[in-house]
Amino acid sequence: MLLKDFYTVENIEKISDEKYNATVFLNKEHAIFKGHFPGNPVTPGVCMMQIIKELSQEILGSSLILKSSSNVKFMALINPEINPKLKLELDFSGDVETEVKVKNTTFFDETVAIKLFNTYKKA
């Protein structure tokens, strides 16, 4: 985990060979929220992208290097004091031996917070 104690994984559920759902809890006490932003914490988009990468690595059992991102849409602010529980849907495709494509949709409650498509190179 790049950001120690930033989040905890409650579960990762295999839906099919290509699709997984994960539930994570953000640590509202993490130091990053003291600066982003004082009195109004917002989860940085780059931190969410790191969570997606780390979950993908855990599912695939391989280190990954981000090659490209496309269709990145931050659709709602994630305040860890109000919505610490996130559900991430991860759809995998591509040549799993060398390059992996991950389509992600992240929710809190019924609200879509993030949609993106990442391509990773296996390390």
JSON list of N, CA and C in Angstrom, two decimals, residues 53-94:
[
{"chain": "A", "resi": 53, "resn": "LYS", "atom": "N", "xyz": [-5.40, 0.71, -8.76]},
{"chain": "A", "resi": 53, "resn": "LYS", "atom": "CA", "xyz": [-4.20, -0.04, -9.15]},
{"chain": "A", "resi": 53, "resn": "LYS", "atom": "C", "xyz": [-3.86, -1.12, -8.12]},
{"chain": "A", "resi": 54, "resn": "GLU", "atom": "N", "xyz": [-3.90, -0.77, -6.84]},
{"chain": "A", "resi": 54, "resn": "GLU", "atom": "CA", "xyz": [-3.54, -1.73, -5.80]},
{"chain": "A", "resi": 54, "resn": "GLU", "atom": "C", "xyz": [-4.54, -2.89, -5.73]},
{"chain": "A", "resi": 55, "resn": "LEU", "atom": "N", "xyz": [-5.82, -2.61, -5.90]},
{"chain": "A", "resi": 55, "resn": "LEU", "atom": "CA", "xyz": [-6.81, -3.69, -5.93]},
{"chain": "A", "resi": 55, "resn": "LEU", "atom": "C", "xyz": [-6.58, -4.59, -7.14]},
{"chain": "A", "resi": 56, "resn": "SER", "atom": "N", "xyz": [-6.27, -3.98, -8.28]},
{"chain": "A", "resi": 56, "resn": "SER", "atom": "CA", "xyz": [-6.01, -4.76, -9.50]},
{"chain": "A", "resi": 56, "resn": "SER", "atom": "C", "xyz": [-4.80, -5.67, -9.30]},
{"chain": "A", "resi": 57, "resn": "GLN", "atom": "N", "xyz": [-3.75, -5.13, -8.67]},
{"chain": "A", "resi": 57, "resn": "GLN", "atom": "CA", "xyz": [-2.55, -5.94, -8.40]},
{"chain": "A", "resi": 57, "resn": "GLN", "atom": "C", "xyz": [-2.88, -7.12, -7.49]},
{"chain": "A", "resi": 58, "resn": "GLU", "atom": "N", "xyz": [-3.68, -6.87, -6.47]},
{"chain": "A", "resi": 58, "resn": "GLU", "atom": "CA", "xyz": [-4.05, -7.94, -5.55]},
{"chain": "A", "resi": 58, "resn": "GLU", "atom": "C", "xyz": [-4.86, -9.03, -6.26]},
{"chain": "A", "resi": 59, "resn": "ILE", "atom": "N", "xyz": [-5.80, -8.62, -7.09]},
{"chain": "A", "resi": 59, "resn": "ILE", "atom": "CA", "xyz": [-6.64, -9.58, -7.81]},
{"chain": "A", "resi": 59, "resn": "ILE", "atom": "C", "xyz": [-5.81, -10.39, -8.80]},
{"chain": "A", "resi": 60, "resn": "LEU", "atom": "N", "xyz": [-4.92, -9.72, -9.52]},
{"chain": "A", "resi": 60, "resn": "LEU", "atom": "CA", "xyz": [-4.12, -10.39, -10.56]},
{"chain": "A", "resi": 60, "resn": "LEU", "atom": "C", "xyz": [-2.87, -11.07, -10.01]},
{"chain": "A", "resi": 61, "resn": "GLY", "atom": "N", "xyz": [-2.47, -10.72, -8.81]},
{"chain": "A", "resi": 61, "resn": "GLY", "atom": "CA", "xyz": [-1.27, -11.31, -8.23]},
{"chain": "A", "resi": 61, "resn": "GLY", "atom": "C", "xyz": [-0.01, -10.89, -8.96]},
{"chain": "A", "resi": 62, "resn": "SER", "atom": "N", "xyz": [0.01, -9.65, -9.44]},
{"chain": "A", "resi": 62, "resn": "SER", "atom": "CA", "xyz": [1.15, -9.16, -10.21]},
{"chain": "A", "resi": 62, "resn": "SER", "atom": "C", "xyz": [1.31, -7.66, -10.02]},
{"chain": "A", "resi": 63, "resn": "SER", "atom": "N", "xyz": [2.55, -7.18, -10.02]},
{"chain": "A", "resi": 63, "resn": "SER", "atom": "CA", "xyz": [2.81, -5.75, -9.99]},
{"chain": "A", "resi": 63, "resn": "SER", "atom": "C", "xyz": [2.42, -5.15, -11.33]},
{"chain": "A", "resi": 64, "resn": "LEU", "atom": "N", "xyz": [1.88, -3.93, -11.27]},
{"chain": "A", "resi": 64, "resn": "LEU", "atom": "CA", "xyz": [1.42, -3.25, -12.48]},
{"chain": "A", "resi": 64, "resn": "LEU", "atom": "C", "xyz": [2.03, -1.87, -12.57]},
{"chain": "A", "resi": 65, "resn": "ILE", "atom": "N", "xyz": [2.23, -1.42, -13.81]},
{"chain": "A", "resi": 65, "resn": "ILE", "atom": "CA", "xyz": [2.71, -0.06, -14.09]},
{"chain": "A", "resi": 65, "resn": "ILE", "atom": "C", "xyz": [1.66, 0.60, -14.96]},
{"chain": "A", "resi": 66, "resn": "LEU", "atom": "N", "xyz": [1.18, 1.76, -14.55]},
{"chain": "A", "resi": 66, "resn": "LEU", "atom": "CA", "xyz": [0.16, 2.47, -15.33]},
{"chain": "A", "resi": 66, "resn": "LEU", "atom": "C", "xyz": [0.75, 2.92, -16.65]},
{"chain": "A", "resi": 67, "resn": "LYS", "atom": "N", "xyz": [0.11, 2.50, -17.72]},
{"chain": "A", "resi": 67, "resn": "LYS", "atom": "CA", "xyz": [0.55, 2.85, -19.07]},
{"chain": "A", "resi": 67, "resn": "LYS", "atom": "C", "xyz": [-0.28, 4.01, -19.62]},
{"chain": "A", "resi": 68, "resn": "SER", "atom": "N", "xyz": [-1.60, 3.95, -19.41]},
{"chain": "A", "resi": 68, "resn": "SER", "atom": "CA", "xyz": [-2.47, 5.04, -19.87]},
{"chain": "A", "resi": 68, "resn": "SER", "atom": "C", "xyz": [-3.80, 5.02, -19.14]},
{"chain": "A", "resi": 69, "resn": "SER", "atom": "N", "xyz": [-4.44, 6.18, -19.13]},
{"chain": "A", "resi": 69, "resn": "SER", "atom": "CA", "xyz": [-5.79, 6.33, -18.59]},
{"chain": "A", "resi": 69, "resn": "SER", "atom": "C", "xyz": [-6.62, 7.06, -19.62]},
{"chain": "A", "resi": 70, "resn": "SER", "atom": "N", "xyz": [-7.87, 6.65, -19.73]},
{"chain": "A", "resi": 70, "resn": "SER", "atom": "CA", "xyz": [-8.77, 7.36, -20.64]},
{"chain": "A", "resi": 70, "resn": "SER", "atom": "C", "xyz": [-10.16, 7.39, -20.04]},
{"chain": "A", "resi": 71, "resn": "ASN", "atom": "N", "xyz": [-10.96, 8.28, -20.55]},
{"chain": "A", "resi": 71, "resn": "ASN", "atom": "CA", "xyz": [-12.34, 8.44, -20.07]},
{"chain": "A", "resi": 71, "resn": "ASN", "atom": "C", "xyz": [-12.41, 8.56, -18.56]},
{"chain": "A", "resi": 72, "resn": "VAL", "atom": "N", "xyz": [-11.47, 9.31, -17.99]},
{"chain": "A", "resi": 72, "resn": "VAL", "atom": "CA", "xyz": [-11.44, 9.50, -16.54]},
{"chain": "A", "resi": 72, "resn": "VAL", "atom": "C", "xyz": [-12.47, 10.57, -16.18]},
{"chain": "A", "resi": 73, "resn": "LYS", "atom": "N", "xyz": [-13.45, 10.16, -15.38]},
{"chain": "A", "resi": 73, "resn": "LYS", "atom": "CA", "xyz": [-14.52, 11.09, -15.00]},
{"chain": "A", "resi": 73, "resn": "LYS", "atom": "C", "xyz": [-14.70, 11.04, -13.49]},
{"chain": "A", "resi": 74, "resn": "PHE", "atom": "N", "xyz": [-14.39, 12.16, -12.83]},
{"chain": "A", "resi": 74, "resn": "PHE", "atom": "CA", "xyz": [-14.65, 12.30, -11.41]},
{"chain": "A", "resi": 74, "resn": "PHE", "atom": "C", "xyz": [-16.01, 12.97, -11.30]},
{"chain": "A", "resi": 75, "resn": "MET", "atom": "N", "xyz": [-17.02, 12.20, -10.92]},
{"chain": "A", "resi": 75, "resn": "MET", "atom": "CA", "xyz": [-18.40, 12.64, -11.03]},
{"chain": "A", "resi": 75, "resn": "MET", "atom": "C", "xyz": [-19.00, 13.15, -9.72]},
{"chain": "A", "resi": 76, "resn": "ALA", "atom": "N", "xyz": [-18.39, 12.82, -8.60]},
{"chain": "A", "resi": 76, "resn": "ALA", "atom": "CA", "xyz": [-18.87, 13.28, -7.30]},
{"chain": "A", "resi": 76, "resn": "ALA", "atom": "C", "xyz": [-17.70, 13.34, -6.33]},
{"chain": "A", "resi": 77, "resn": "LEU", "atom": "N", "xyz": [-17.70, 14.33, -5.46]},
{"chain": "A", "resi": 77, "resn": "LEU", "atom": "CA", "xyz": [-16.66, 14.44, -4.44]},
{"chain": "A", "resi": 77, "resn": "LEU", "atom": "C", "xyz": [-16.86, 13.35, -3.39]},
{"chain": "A", "resi": 78, "resn": "ILE", "atom": "N", "xyz": [-15.76, 12.74, -2.98]},
{"chain": "A", "resi": 78, "resn": "ILE", "atom": "CA", "xyz": [-15.81, 11.70, -1.96]},
{"chain": "A", "resi": 78, "resn": "ILE", "atom": "C", "xyz": [-15.28, 12.29, -0.66]},
{"chain": "A", "resi": 79, "resn": "ASN", "atom": "N", "xyz": [-16.20, 12.59, 0.25]},
{"chain": "A", "resi": 79, "resn": "ASN", "atom": "CA", "xyz": [-15.84, 13.10, 1.57]},
{"chain": "A", "resi": 79, "resn": "ASN", "atom": "C", "xyz": [-15.81, 11.91, 2.51]},
{"chain": "A", "resi": 80, "resn": "PRO", "atom": "N", "xyz": [-14.63, 11.59, 3.07]},
{"chain": "A", "resi": 80, "resn": "PRO", "atom": "CA", "xyz": [-14.51, 10.40, 3.91]},
{"chain": "A", "resi": 80, "resn": "PRO", "atom": "C", "xyz": [-15.27, 10.48, 5.23]},
{"chain": "A", "resi": 81, "resn": "GLU", "atom": "N", "xyz": [-15.65, 11.69, 5.64]},
{"chain": "A", "resi": 81, "resn": "GLU", "atom": "CA", "xyz": [-16.43, 11.83, 6.86]},
{"chain": "A", "resi": 81, "resn": "GLU", "atom": "C", "xyz": [-17.89, 11.46, 6.61]},
{"chain": "A", "resi": 82, "resn": "ILE", "atom": "N", "xyz": [-18.36, 11.66, 5.39]},
{"chain": "A", "resi": 82, "resn": "ILE", "atom": "CA", "xyz": [-19.76, 11.40, 5.04]},
{"chain": "A", "resi": 82, "resn": "ILE", "atom": "C", "xyz": [-19.91, 10.04, 4.35]},
{"chain": "A", "resi": 83, "resn": "ASN", "atom": "N", "xyz": [-18.99, 9.73, 3.46]},
{"chain": "A", "resi": 83, "resn": "ASN", "atom": "CA", "xyz": [-19.06, 8.50, 2.67]},
{"chain": "A", "resi": 83, "resn": "ASN", "atom": "C", "xyz": [-17.74, 7.74, 2.70]},
{"chain": "A", "resi": 84, "resn": "PRO", "atom": "N", "xyz": [-17.39, 7.11, 3.83]},
{"chain": "A", "resi": 84, "resn": "PRO", "atom": "CA", "xyz": [-16.12, 6.38, 3.90]},
{"chain": "A", "resi": 84, "resn": "PRO", "atom": "C", "xyz": [-16.15, 5.03, 3.18]},
{"chain": "A", "resi": 85, "resn": "LYS", "atom": "N", "xyz": [-17.35, 4.47, 2.97]},
{"chain": "A", "resi": 85, "resn": "LYS", "atom": "CA", "xyz": [-17.46, 3.15, 2.35]},
{"chain": "A", "resi": 85, "resn": "LYS", "atom": "C", "xyz": [-17.65, 3.30, 0.84]},
{"chain": "A", "resi": 86, "resn": "LEU", "atom": "N", "xyz": [-16.74, 2.67, 0.09]},
{"chain": "A", "resi": 86, "resn": "LEU", "atom": "CA", "xyz": [-16.79, 2.74, -1.37]},
{"chain": "A", "resi": 86, "resn": "LEU", "atom": "C", "xyz": [-16.91, 1.35, -1.96]},
{"chain": "A", "resi": 87, "resn": "LYS", "atom": "N", "xyz": [-17.68, 1.25, -3.04]},
{"chain": "A", "resi": 87, "resn": "LYS", "atom": "CA", "xyz": [-17.77, 0.00, -3.79]},
{"chain": "A", "resi": 87, "resn": "LYS", "atom": "C", "xyz": [-17.11, 0.25, -5.14]},
{"chain": "A", "resi": 88, "resn": "LEU", "atom": "N", "xyz": [-16.17, -0.61, -5.51]},
{"chain": "A", "resi": 88, "resn": "LEU", "atom": "CA", "xyz": [-15.47, -0.49, -6.78]},
{"chain": "A", "resi": 88, "resn": "LEU", "atom": "C", "xyz": [-15.79, -1.69, -7.65]},
{"chain": "A", "resi": 89, "resn": "GLU", "atom": "N", "xyz": [-16.23, -1.45, -8.86]},
{"chain": "A", "resi": 89, "resn": "GLU", "atom": "CA", "xyz": [-16.44, -2.50, -9.84]},
{"chain": "A", "resi": 89, "resn": "GLU", "atom": "C", "xyz": [-15.25, -2.47, -10.78]},
{"chain": "A", "resi": 90, "resn": "LEU", "atom": "N", "xyz": [-14.59, -3.61, -10.94]},
{"chain": "A", "resi": 90, "resn": "LEU", "atom": "CA", "xyz": [-13.40, -3.72, -11.77]},
{"chain": "A", "resi": 90, "resn": "LEU", "atom": "C", "xyz": [-13.64, -4.76, -12.85]},
{"chain": "A", "resi": 91, "resn": "ASP", "atom": "N", "xyz": [-13.56, -4.35, -14.10]},
{"chain": "A", "resi": 91, "resn": "ASP", "atom": "CA", "xyz": [-13.70, -5.25, -15.25]},
{"chain": "A", "resi": 91, "resn": "ASP", "atom": "C", "xyz": [-12.36, -5.34, -15.96]},
{"chain": "A", "resi": 92, "resn": "PHE", "atom": "N", "xyz": [-11.82, -6.55, -16.07]},
{"chain": "A", "resi": 92, "resn": "PHE", "atom": "CA", "xyz": [-10.50, -6.78, -16.67]},
{"chain": "A", "resi": 92, "resn": "PHE", "atom": "C", "xyz": [-10.64, -7.31, -18.09]},
{"chain": "A", "resi": 93, "resn": "SER", "atom": "N", "xyz": [-9.73, -6.86, -18.95]},
{"chain": "A", "resi": 93, "resn": "SER", "atom": "CA", "xyz": [-9.66, -7.38, -20.32]},
{"chain": "A", "resi": 93, "resn": "SER", "atom": "C", "xyz": [-8.23, -7.23, -20.82]},
{"chain": "A", "resi": 94, "resn": "GLY", "atom": "N", "xyz": [-7.98, -7.69, -22.03]},
{"chain": "A", "resi": 94, "resn": "GLY", "atom": "CA", "xyz": [-6.65, -7.58, -22.62]},
{"chain": "A", "resi": 94, "resn": "GLY", "atom": "C", "xyz": [-5.84, -8.84, -22.43]}
]
